[in-house]
Tab-separated table of C-alpha atoms in Angstrom:
chain	number	residue	atom	x	y	z
A	24	MET	CA	18.673	8.827	-3.569
A	25	THR	CA	20.407	5.657	-4.655
A	26	ARG	CA	18.579	4.479	-7.740
A	27	LEU	CA	19.178	0.787	-8.322
A	28	VAL	CA	19.168	-1.111	-11.582
A	29	ARG	CA	15.776	-1.786	-13.152
A	30	PRO	CA	14.605	-5.426	-12.821
A	31	THR	CA	15.826	-7.511	-15.720
A	32	ILE	CA	13.603	-8.398	-18.637
A	33	LEU	CA	14.322	-12.028	-17.761
A	34	ALA	CA	12.781	-11.633	-14.314
A	35	LEU	CA	9.667	-9.983	-15.703
A	36	SER	CA	9.305	-12.324	-18.663
A	37	THR	CA	9.455	-15.242	-16.252
A	38	ALA	CA	6.524	-13.692	-14.413
A	39	ALA	CA	4.612	-13.357	-17.661
A	40	SER	CA	5.204	-16.975	-18.570
A	41	THR	CA	3.807	-18.258	-15.262
A	42	ARG	CA	0.836	-15.936	-14.826
A	43	ALA	CA	-2.714	-17.203	-14.662
A	44	PHE	CA	-4.178	-13.876	-15.709
A	45	SER	CA	-5.153	-12.088	-18.902
A	46	ALA	CA	-2.178	-12.078	-21.255
A	47	MET	CA	-2.618	-8.423	-22.160
A	48	SER	CA	-3.231	-6.968	-18.688
A	49	PRO	CA	-0.379	-6.333	-16.251
A	50	VAL	CA	-0.613	-7.614	-12.701
A	51	ILE	CA	0.545	-5.017	-10.179
A	52	ASP	CA	1.135	-5.581	-6.480
A	53	SER	CA	0.070	-2.235	-5.027
A	54	HIS	CA	1.383	-2.716	-1.518
A	55	LEU	CA	4.595	-4.237	-0.226
A	56	HIS	CA	7.754	-3.365	1.643
A	57	VAL	CA	11.453	-3.784	0.959
A	58	TRP	CA	14.077	-3.083	3.571
A	59	ALA	CA	17.794	-3.517	4.113
A	60	THR	CA	19.170	-6.901	5.068
A	61	ALA	CA	21.155	-7.193	8.282
A	62	ASP	CA	24.425	-6.723	6.405
A	63	GLU	CA	23.126	-3.745	4.417
A	64	ALA	CA	21.800	-2.106	7.570
A	65	ALA	CA	25.183	-2.448	9.213
A	66	SER	CA	27.087	-1.002	6.269
A	67	ARG	CA	24.913	1.252	4.109
A	68	PHE	CA	21.245	1.626	5.012
A	69	PRO	CA	20.724	1.706	8.799
A	70	TYR	CA	17.332	1.130	10.355
A	71	ALA	CA	15.616	4.084	12.016
A	72	GLY	CA	16.458	2.814	15.487
A	73	ALA	CA	16.865	-0.265	17.628
A	74	ASP	CA	13.079	-0.521	17.868
A	75	GLN	CA	12.763	-0.567	14.070
A	76	VAL	CA	14.824	-3.670	13.333
A	77	PRO	CA	12.612	-6.077	11.332
A	78	PRO	CA	11.502	-9.368	12.900
A	79	PRO	CA	14.444	-11.797	12.821
A	80	GLN	CA	12.650	-14.301	10.613
A	81	LEU	CA	11.940	-11.583	8.005
A	82	GLN	CA	15.015	-9.385	8.309
A	83	ASN	CA	16.722	-10.907	5.273
A	84	ALA	CA	13.511	-11.878	3.466
A	85	ALA	CA	12.559	-8.432	2.154
A	86	SER	CA	15.363	-7.815	-0.319
A	87	PRO	CA	14.649	-6.843	-3.939
A	88	SER	CA	15.912	-10.217	-5.146
A	89	GLU	CA	13.571	-12.096	-2.797
A	90	LEU	CA	10.682	-9.913	-3.926
A	91	LEU	CA	11.379	-10.400	-7.630
A	92	ALA	CA	11.520	-14.170	-7.132
A	93	LYS	CA	8.079	-14.154	-5.474
A	94	MET	CA	6.680	-11.865	-8.150
A	95	ALA	CA	7.927	-14.179	-10.903
A	96	GLU	CA	6.424	-17.224	-9.204
A	97	ALA	CA	3.045	-15.516	-8.842
A	98	GLY	CA	2.987	-13.911	-12.296
A	99	VAL	CA	3.206	-10.340	-11.007
A	100	ASP	CA	4.606	-7.738	-13.402
A	101	GLY	CA	5.116	-4.681	-11.240
A	102	ALA	CA	5.143	-3.533	-7.642
A	103	LEU	CA	4.644	-0.416	-5.557
A	104	ILE	CA	7.145	-0.346	-2.696
A	105	VAL	CA	5.684	1.457	0.296
A	106	GLN	CA	8.372	3.022	2.470
A	107	PRO	CA	8.630	0.802	5.562
A	108	ILE	CA	8.602	2.122	9.111
A	109	ASN	CA	11.967	0.408	9.590
A	110	HIS	CA	13.676	3.218	7.648
A	111	LYS	CA	11.116	5.918	8.466
A	112	PHE	CA	11.989	9.058	6.486
A	113	ASP	CA	15.306	7.887	5.050
A	114	HIS	CA	14.408	6.896	1.494
A	115	SER	CA	17.941	6.262	0.273
A	116	SER	CA	17.493	2.482	0.070
A	117	THR	CA	14.131	2.504	-1.704
A	118	ARG	CA	14.329	1.493	-5.350
A	119	THR	CA	11.996	3.505	-7.505
A	120	ASP	CA	12.412	1.350	-10.611
A	121	LEU	CA	9.582	-0.772	-9.201
A	122	LYS	CA	7.815	2.484	-8.232
A	123	GLY	CA	7.911	3.804	-4.693
A	124	CYS	CA	5.546	5.392	-2.201
A	125	CYS	CA	7.376	7.689	0.211
A	126	CYS	CA	6.583	8.335	3.850
A	127	MET	CA	5.641	11.873	4.765
A	128	THR	CA	7.715	13.642	7.393
A	129	PRO	CA	5.156	15.376	9.633
A	130	ALA	CA	5.730	18.637	11.486
A	131	SER	CA	8.760	19.744	9.472
A	132	PRO	CA	9.150	23.205	7.923
A	133	ARG	CA	10.531	21.494	4.797
A	134	THR	CA	7.761	18.919	4.433
A	135	VAL	CA	6.328	20.207	1.148
A	136	GLU	CA	9.784	20.855	-0.242
A	137	ARG	CA	10.849	17.343	0.727
A	138	LEU	CA	7.765	15.927	-0.982
A	139	GLU	CA	8.708	17.714	-4.188
A	140	GLU	CA	12.265	16.363	-3.975
A	141	LEU	CA	11.039	12.798	-3.589
A	142	VAL	CA	8.577	13.116	-6.471
A	143	LEU	CA	11.380	14.439	-8.672
A	144	ALA	CA	13.468	11.443	-7.558
A	145	GLY	CA	10.789	9.110	-8.903
A	146	PHE	CA	8.363	8.422	-6.072
A	147	VAL	CA	4.763	8.175	-7.244
A	148	GLY	CA	2.829	8.136	-3.971
A	149	VAL	CA	2.888	9.406	-0.388
A	150	ARG	CA	1.997	7.507	2.753
A	151	PHE	CA	0.294	9.243	5.665
A	152	ASN	CA	0.898	7.275	8.867
A	153	PRO	CA	-1.103	9.097	11.561
A	154	TYR	CA	0.914	7.389	14.289
A	155	LEU	CA	4.024	9.279	13.214
A	156	TRP	CA	2.380	12.660	13.806
A	157	PRO	CA	3.262	14.488	17.023
A	158	GLU	CA	0.867	13.656	19.829
A	159	GLY	CA	-2.300	15.708	19.626
A	160	GLU	CA	-1.842	16.699	15.981
A	161	LEU	CA	-3.975	15.535	13.085
A	162	MET	CA	-3.179	14.662	9.489
A	163	SER	CA	-5.512	17.491	8.467
A	164	ASP	CA	-3.649	20.104	10.519
A	165	GLU	CA	-1.592	22.763	8.759
A	166	CYS	CA	1.480	20.680	7.872
A	167	GLY	CA	-0.334	17.567	6.695
A	168	LEU	CA	-2.945	19.537	4.807
A	169	ALA	CA	-0.277	21.478	2.927
A	170	VAL	CA	1.264	18.223	1.721
A	171	TYR	CA	-2.137	16.756	0.915
A	172	LYS	CA	-3.089	19.764	-1.218
A	173	ARG	CA	0.296	19.766	-2.965
A	174	CYS	CA	-0.247	16.090	-3.818
A	175	ALA	CA	-3.368	17.077	-5.758
A	176	GLU	CA	-1.335	19.566	-7.776
A	177	LEU	CA	1.392	16.983	-8.401
A	178	LYS	CA	-1.192	14.260	-9.135
A	179	VAL	CA	0.376	12.083	-6.466
A	180	PRO	CA	-1.980	9.769	-4.523
A	181	VAL	CA	-1.935	9.691	-0.728
A	182	GLY	CA	-2.236	6.357	1.059
A	183	VAL	CA	-3.495	6.341	4.652
A	184	MET	CA	-2.618	3.577	7.111
A	185	CYS	CA	-5.280	3.308	9.837
A	186	PHE	CA	-3.459	0.522	11.667
A	187	LYS	CA	-5.555	0.778	14.837
A	188	GLY	CA	-8.851	1.128	12.979
A	189	LEU	CA	-10.494	3.444	10.470
A	190	ASN	CA	-13.015	4.615	13.058
A	191	LEU	CA	-10.216	6.419	14.929
A	192	HIS	CA	-9.354	8.539	11.883
A	193	ILE	CA	-12.565	8.886	9.890
A	194	ASP	CA	-13.202	12.515	10.882
A	195	ASP	CA	-9.605	13.456	10.060
A	196	ILE	CA	-9.903	11.745	6.668
A	197	GLU	CA	-13.219	13.446	5.917
A	198	THR	CA	-11.594	16.804	6.686
A	199	LEU	CA	-8.719	16.108	4.291
A	200	ILE	CA	-11.147	15.139	1.538
A	201	ALA	CA	-13.346	18.194	2.117
A	202	LYS	CA	-10.379	20.577	1.977
A	203	SER	CA	-8.738	18.982	-1.058
A	204	PRO	CA	-11.255	16.844	-2.958
A	205	ASP	CA	-8.947	16.474	-5.960
A	206	THR	CA	-6.282	14.556	-4.045
A	207	PRO	CA	-6.545	10.810	-4.693
A	208	LEU	CA	-6.805	9.107	-1.282
A	209	ILE	CA	-6.171	5.395	-0.784
A	210	LEU	CA	-7.123	3.362	2.274
A	211	ASP	CA	-4.597	0.613	2.952
A	212	HIS	CA	-5.484	-2.969	3.814
A	213	LEU	CA	-9.288	-2.832	3.491
A	214	GLY	CA	-9.251	0.045	5.970
A	215	PHE	CA	-8.226	-2.287	8.813
A	216	CYS	CA	-11.842	-3.306	9.395
A	217	SER	CA	-11.463	-6.523	11.366
A	218	LEU	CA	-14.102	-9.211	10.947
A	219	ASN	CA	-14.346	-10.273	14.579
A	220	GLU	CA	-15.006	-6.954	16.253
A	221	ALA	CA	-18.158	-4.841	16.420
A	222	ALA	CA	-15.883	-1.845	15.912
A	223	GLY	CA	-14.629	-3.462	12.713
A	224	ASP	CA	-18.135	-3.691	11.275
A	225	LYS	CA	-18.831	-0.089	12.229
A	226	ALA	CA	-15.578	1.004	10.638
A	227	PHE	CA	-16.456	-0.941	7.515
A	228	GLU	CA	-19.718	0.977	7.201
A	229	GLN	CA	-17.624	4.137	7.379
A	230	LEU	CA	-15.346	2.771	4.668
A	231	LEU	CA	-18.354	2.101	2.451
A	232	SER	CA	-19.631	5.621	3.083
A	233	LEU	CA	-16.354	7.063	1.775
A	234	ALA	CA	-17.238	5.633	-1.647
A	235	ARG	CA	-19.376	8.733	-2.206
A	236	HIS	CA	-16.123	10.618	-2.750
A	237	PRO	CA	-14.939	9.793	-6.290
A	238	ASN	CA	-11.247	10.181	-5.442
A	239	VAL	CA	-11.198	7.565	-2.657
A	240	TYR	CA	-9.698	4.155	-3.411
A	241	VAL	CA	-9.150	0.973	-1.387
A	242	LYS	CA	-6.329	-1.550	-1.415
A	243	VAL	CA	-7.516	-5.144	-1.258
A	244	SER	CA	-4.344	-6.043	0.551
A	245	ALA	CA	-3.077	-7.755	3.715
A	246	LEU	CA	-6.193	-9.900	3.929
A	247	PHE	CA	-4.671	-11.686	6.910
A	248	ARG	CA	-4.771	-8.452	8.918
A	249	ASN	CA	-8.566	-8.311	8.672
A	250	VAL	CA	-9.625	-11.854	9.571
A	251	GLY	CA	-9.637	-11.542	13.349
A	252	GLU	CA	-10.275	-15.060	14.641
A	253	VAL	CA	-13.170	-15.907	12.334
A	254	ASP	CA	-11.496	-16.502	8.972
A	255	SER	CA	-8.330	-17.894	7.416
A	256	PHE	CA	-6.844	-18.656	4.005
A	257	PRO	CA	-8.426	-18.628	1.412
A	258	TYR	CA	-10.442	-15.890	3.167
A	259	GLU	CA	-13.980	-16.765	2.144
A	260	LYS	CA	-15.508	-14.574	4.870
A	261	VAL	CA	-13.334	-11.639	3.867
A	262	LYS	CA	-14.590	-12.148	0.324
A	263	GLU	CA	-18.226	-12.230	1.427
A	264	LYS	CA	-18.270	-9.553	4.112
A	265	ARG	CA	-15.619	-7.139	2.899
A	266	PHE	CA	-14.678	-7.565	-0.748
A	267	GLY	CA	-18.198	-8.086	-2.119
A	268	PRO	CA	-19.674	-4.939	-0.543
A	269	LEU	CA	-16.574	-2.926	-1.504
A	270	LEU	CA	-16.843	-4.040	-5.112
A	271	LYS	CA	-20.488	-2.978	-5.168
A	272	ALA	CA	-19.814	0.394	-3.518
A	273	TYR	CA	-16.576	1.388	-5.228
A	274	GLY	CA	-16.440	-0.659	-8.398
A	275	ALA	CA	-13.303	-2.480	-9.522
A	276	SER	CA	-11.878	0.742	-10.959
A	277	ARG	CA	-11.287	2.004	-7.408
A	278	LEU	CA	-9.931	-1.219	-5.910
A	279	MET	CA	-6.438	-2.691	-6.270
A	280	VAL	CA	-4.759	-5.883	-5.131
A	281	GLY	CA	-1.791	-5.845	-2.763
A	282	SER	CA	0.186	-8.474	-0.878
A	283	ASP	CA	1.833	-6.772	2.127
A	284	PHE	CA	5.090	-8.592	1.353
A	285	PRO	CA	7.135	-9.718	3.260
A	286	PHE	CA	4.660	-10.148	6.132
A	287	VAL	CA	2.439	-12.255	3.886
A	288	LEU	CA	5.231	-14.838	3.696
A	289	GLU	CA	4.337	-15.928	7.231
A	290	THR	CA	0.734	-16.717	6.324
A	291	GLU	CA	-0.879	-19.767	4.763
A	292	GLY	CA	-0.771	-19.477	0.988
A	293	GLY	CA	2.156	-17.069	1.112
A	294	TYR	CA	2.720	-14.442	-1.568
A	295	LYS	CA	1.356	-16.393	-4.513
A	296	GLY	CA	-1.707	-17.498	-2.592
A	297	ALA	CA	-2.570	-13.946	-1.578
A	298	ILE	CA	-2.400	-12.631	-5.147
A	299	HIS	CA	-4.223	-15.552	-6.727
A	300	THR	CA	-6.941	-15.595	-4.072
A	301	VAL	CA	-8.011	-12.036	-4.886
A	302	GLN	CA	-7.781	-12.813	-8.601
A	303	SER	CA	-10.187	-15.719	-8.107
A	304	TRP	CA	-12.837	-13.494	-6.568
A	305	ILE	CA	-13.844	-11.845	-9.826
A	306	PRO	CA	-14.488	-13.285	-13.304
A	307	ALA	CA	-12.073	-12.671	-16.160
A	308	GLY	CA	-12.743	-9.382	-17.903
A	309	SER	CA	-12.312	-5.654	-17.495
A	310	ASP	CA	-13.204	-5.598	-13.795
A	311	ARG	CA	-10.569	-8.202	-12.983
A	312	ASP	CA	-8.044	-6.341	-15.099
A	313	ALA	CA	-8.745	-3.169	-13.108
A	314	LEU	CA	-8.503	-4.898	-9.737
A	315	MET	CA	-5.318	-6.754	-10.608
A	316	GLY	CA	-3.419	-3.867	-12.150
A	317	GLY	CA	-5.468	-1.315	-14.055
A	318	THR	CA	-6.429	0.772	-11.032
A	319	ALA	CA	-2.824	0.882	-9.836
A	320	GLU	CA	-1.599	2.000	-13.251
A	321	LYS	CA	-4.336	4.637	-13.442
A	322	LEU	CA	-3.091	6.134	-10.171
A	323	PHE	CA	0.653	5.550	-10.328
A	324	GLY	CA	1.391	5.379	-14.059
A	325	LYS	CA	2.437	2.528	-16.297
A	326	TRP	CA	5.019	0.028	-15.201
A	327	VAL	CA	7.696	-0.512	-17.867
A	328	ALA	CA	9.247	-3.956	-18.319
C-alpha cells in the first residue's frame, strides 16, 4: 500500500480554530470517500473499470487536498475514508493516515488473509457491500461469515451498505449478528430508510429493532439520501422522524456523524452544512461529543493530529 504523508498540523490547527464545537472534543467525519483524480487514474491509480469512473463534476473534487480544505472550513479534526466503489478492491490509493475502511473481497479463498494484510497496513474498518457478492450469495454465507468473525477477533468494525434498503438485508444482518455477536456492526447512512416510502418506514422500524443488539451502531450520514421528496436542507423531518427515534433507541454513544463527501458537495449546505446541521440537533455536552466524534474514536481508535 502507498502510505501518504500525514495531514499537516497547520491543516488540522486551522480546523480547530474555526470549529463551533467543544474545544476539548474532536470532531470526526465517519463516512466519506477519496478517489484518484483523472490524471492520477491515468497514471497511477486506475479506476476499477469504465463503469466506475466518478461523475465528471466530482472526478477531481475528491482528492485529499480538497477534503482537508473542507474539513478545515467545517472544523473537522479527523476522517474515516471508506473505500469507494470506483477502486473496488484495489486499496493502493487509500491514505490510512486519516484512517481507512477497506472493502471486503467476497468469494475469494484469500479473503480472510487479505483482511489481515489490510489491517496490518493500517485499515481500521471493513465495508460489506452486499451488491458486490456473487448473485445468490449472502453476506452471512461461509466466506462473508469468516471475515465477519475474524473482525471480532481483530476488533475491527464492519460497516454495511444497504443501498437499496435495509429491509432487503435485515435477515442476512440478523444472521451475522447471531453468529458473531462480538463483531461491531455499523449501518451506513441511517440504514437507507427513505422518508417518502412506506418501505422506508418499515425498514426504519427494523433499524430501531436492531438497537437491542449492543454491538450495532448507526452512521448519521448522507442525510440527503434519506429525504425522498418530502424534506430538504436543513433536514428538519429527518431530525424528527429518523434522528430523534434513533437517539432514543441507541443513545448517542452508538451514533456517529458522517458527511458522504464528495457527494454532499452537490447538496444545499454542502460539507460544512451537513456537519453543522447534525451538531445542531443535540445540546452541548457528552452526548454531542459522542455523536460528533467520541463514538467514532471508540470504534476506530484515536485520531492523532
